[in-house]
């Protein structure tokens, strides 16, 4: 990717992120419908443009720096679900627990696979992380039994 392509891609990602932020922070909207949440499955990382670009960035760092150090902030499962469903995730936990189970499993499976791929790439550069941490701030808003 040349400099101009990188600038164009950054602008496209910035617009996408700003759109999500607008729906999340201003409109307090869910970005996926009930039906989409009910049928959510793990992300196909091989076909996901954002994940492919993350891996390309990791390859660039490896070529440029040798070792690929650092961690991705994956966020927690509940945090990610709330980003998709907005405040509806809390209603879903009471009214549609199967929807939550489906979403939580899809998010979990995606995170574990993505982390495994990132760590495998890092190992090729001599960096071997053997732990996985997430920030899950929203878990404080629900009881352990509900979660």
CSV table of C-alpha atoms in Angstrom, one decimal:
chain,number,residue,atom,x,y,z
A,1,UNK,CA,0.0,0.0,0.0
A,2,UNK,CA,1.5,3.3,-1.0
A,3,UNK,CA,1.1,6.6,1.0
A,4,UNK,CA,-1.9,7.8,-1.0
A,5,UNK,CA,-3.7,4.5,-0.6
A,6,UNK,CA,-3.0,4.5,3.1
A,7,UNK,CA,-4.4,8.0,3.5
A,8,UNK,CA,-7.5,7.0,1.6
A,9,UNK,CA,-8.0,3.9,3.7
A,10,UNK,CA,-7.5,5.8,6.9
A,11,UNK,CA,-10.2,8.3,5.8
A,12,UNK,CA,-12.6,5.5,5.0
A,13,UNK,CA,-12.0,3.8,8.3
A,14,UNK,CA,-12.3,7.2,10.1
A,15,UNK,CA,-15.7,7.8,8.4
A,16,UNK,CA,-16.9,4.3,9.4
A,17,UNK,CA,-15.8,4.7,13.0
A,18,UNK,CA,-17.4,8.1,13.2
A,19,UNK,CA,-20.7,6.7,11.9
A,20,UNK,CA,-20.6,3.9,14.5
A,21,UNK,CA,-19.8,6.5,17.2
A,22,UNK,CA,-22.7,8.7,16.1
A,23,UNK,CA,-25.2,5.8,16.3
A,24,UNK,CA,-23.7,4.7,19.6
A,25,UNK,CA,-23.2,8.0,21.4
A,26,UNK,CA,-25.7,10.3,19.9
A,27,UNK,CA,-28.6,8.1,18.8
A,28,UNK,CA,-28.1,5.4,21.4
A,29,UNK,CA,-29.1,2.9,18.6
A,30,UNK,CA,-28.3,-0.7,18.1
A,31,UNK,CA,-26.4,-1.2,14.9
A,32,UNK,CA,-27.8,-4.7,14.4
A,33,UNK,CA,-31.4,-5.8,14.5
A,34,UNK,CA,-32.9,-8.5,16.7
A,35,UNK,CA,-33.0,-10.9,13.8
A,36,UNK,CA,-29.3,-10.2,13.0
A,37,UNK,CA,-28.4,-10.7,16.7
A,38,UNK,CA,-30.3,-13.9,16.8
A,39,UNK,CA,-28.4,-15.4,13.9
A,40,UNK,CA,-25.0,-13.9,14.6
A,41,UNK,CA,-22.0,-16.2,14.2
A,42,UNK,CA,-18.3,-15.8,14.4
A,43,UNK,CA,-16.7,-13.4,11.9
A,44,UNK,CA,-15.1,-15.0,8.9
A,45,UNK,CA,-11.6,-13.4,9.5
A,46,UNK,CA,-10.3,-14.5,6.1
A,47,UNK,CA,-13.0,-12.4,4.5
A,48,UNK,CA,-13.1,-9.5,7.0
A,49,UNK,CA,-11.4,-6.5,5.5
A,50,UNK,CA,-10.6,-4.8,8.8
A,51,UNK,CA,-8.9,-8.0,10.2
A,52,UNK,CA,-7.0,-8.6,7.0
A,53,UNK,CA,-5.7,-5.0,7.2
A,54,UNK,CA,-4.7,-5.6,10.9
A,55,UNK,CA,-2.7,-8.6,9.8
A,56,UNK,CA,-1.1,-6.6,7.0
A,57,UNK,CA,-0.1,-3.9,9.5
A,58,UNK,CA,1.4,-6.6,11.7
A,59,UNK,CA,3.3,-7.9,8.6
A,60,UNK,CA,4.6,-4.4,8.0
A,61,UNK,CA,5.7,-4.0,11.6
A,62,UNK,CA,7.5,-7.4,11.4
A,63,UNK,CA,9.3,-6.4,8.2
A,64,UNK,CA,10.1,-2.9,9.5
A,65,UNK,CA,11.0,-3.6,13.1
A,66,UNK,CA,11.8,-7.3,13.3
A,67,UNK,CA,9.7,-8.2,16.4
A,68,UNK,CA,6.0,-7.5,16.8
A,69,UNK,CA,5.5,-6.4,20.3
A,70,UNK,CA,2.3,-5.3,22.0
A,71,UNK,CA,-1.3,-6.3,22.5
A,72,UNK,CA,-4.6,-5.6,20.8
A,73,UNK,CA,-7.2,-4.2,23.1
A,74,UNK,CA,-10.0,-6.7,22.2
A,75,UNK,CA,-12.5,-5.3,24.8
A,76,UNK,CA,-14.7,-7.7,26.7
A,77,UNK,CA,-17.5,-9.8,25.4
A,78,UNK,CA,-20.2,-7.7,27.1
A,79,UNK,CA,-18.5,-4.5,26.0
A,80,UNK,CA,-18.5,-5.7,22.4
A,81,UNK,CA,-22.1,-6.9,22.6
A,82,UNK,CA,-23.1,-3.5,23.9
A,83,UNK,CA,-21.4,-1.8,21.0
A,84,UNK,CA,-23.5,-3.9,18.7
A,85,UNK,CA,-26.8,-3.7,20.5
A,86,UNK,CA,-26.5,-0.5,22.5
A,87,UNK,CA,-28.6,-0.4,25.7
A,88,UNK,CA,-30.8,-3.2,24.2
A,89,UNK,CA,-28.2,-5.7,25.3
A,90,UNK,CA,-29.3,-5.2,28.9
A,91,UNK,CA,-32.9,-5.7,28.0
A,92,UNK,CA,-31.9,-8.8,25.9
A,93,UNK,CA,-30.3,-10.3,29.0
A,94,UNK,CA,-33.7,-10.3,30.7
A,95,UNK,CA,-36.1,-10.7,27.7
A,96,UNK,CA,-34.0,-12.7,25.3
A,97,UNK,CA,-31.3,-14.7,27.0
A,98,UNK,CA,-30.8,-17.0,24.0
A,99,UNK,CA,-30.0,-13.9,21.9
A,100,UNK,CA,-27.3,-13.0,24.4
A,101,UNK,CA,-26.0,-16.5,24.4
A,102,UNK,CA,-25.7,-16.5,20.6
A,103,UNK,CA,-24.1,-13.1,20.5
A,104,UNK,CA,-21.7,-13.8,23.4
A,105,UNK,CA,-20.6,-17.1,21.8
A,106,UNK,CA,-20.0,-15.4,18.4
A,107,UNK,CA,-18.0,-12.6,20.0
A,108,UNK,CA,-16.0,-15.0,22.1
A,109,UNK,CA,-15.2,-17.3,19.2
A,110,UNK,CA,-14.2,-14.4,17.0
A,111,UNK,CA,-12.0,-12.9,19.7
A,112,UNK,CA,-10.2,-16.2,20.5
A,113,UNK,CA,-9.6,-17.0,16.8
A,114,UNK,CA,-8.4,-13.5,16.1
A,115,UNK,CA,-6.1,-13.4,19.1
A,116,UNK,CA,-4.7,-16.8,18.1
A,117,UNK,CA,-3.8,-15.6,14.7
A,118,UNK,CA,-2.2,-12.4,15.9
A,119,UNK,CA,-0.2,-14.4,18.5
A,120,UNK,CA,0.9,-16.9,15.9
A,121,UNK,CA,2.1,-14.1,13.7
A,122,UNK,CA,4.0,-12.6,16.6
A,123,UNK,CA,5.6,-15.9,17.5
A,124,UNK,CA,7.2,-15.9,14.0
A,125,UNK,CA,9.0,-12.8,15.1
A,126,UNK,CA,10.2,-14.3,18.4
A,127,UNK,CA,7.5,-12.8,20.6
A,128,UNK,CA,5.6,-15.5,22.5
A,129,UNK,CA,2.7,-14.2,24.6
A,130,UNK,CA,0.8,-16.9,26.5
A,131,UNK,CA,-2.0,-14.8,28.1
A,132,UNK,CA,-5.1,-13.0,26.9
A,133,UNK,CA,-6.5,-10.0,28.7
A,134,UNK,CA,-9.6,-8.0,28.0
A,135,UNK,CA,-11.2,-5.0,29.6
A,136,UNK,CA,-14.8,-5.7,30.4
A,137,UNK,CA,-16.0,-2.5,32.2
A,138,UNK,CA,-19.7,-3.1,31.6
A,139,UNK,CA,-19.6,-6.4,33.6
A,140,UNK,CA,-19.9,-4.2,36.7
A,141,UNK,CA,-23.4,-3.2,35.6
A,142,UNK,CA,-24.8,-6.7,35.9
A,143,UNK,CA,-24.9,-9.3,38.6
A,144,UNK,CA,-22.6,-12.3,38.4
A,145,UNK,CA,-25.7,-14.5,38.2
A,146,UNK,CA,-27.1,-12.5,35.3
A,147,UNK,CA,-23.8,-12.5,33.5
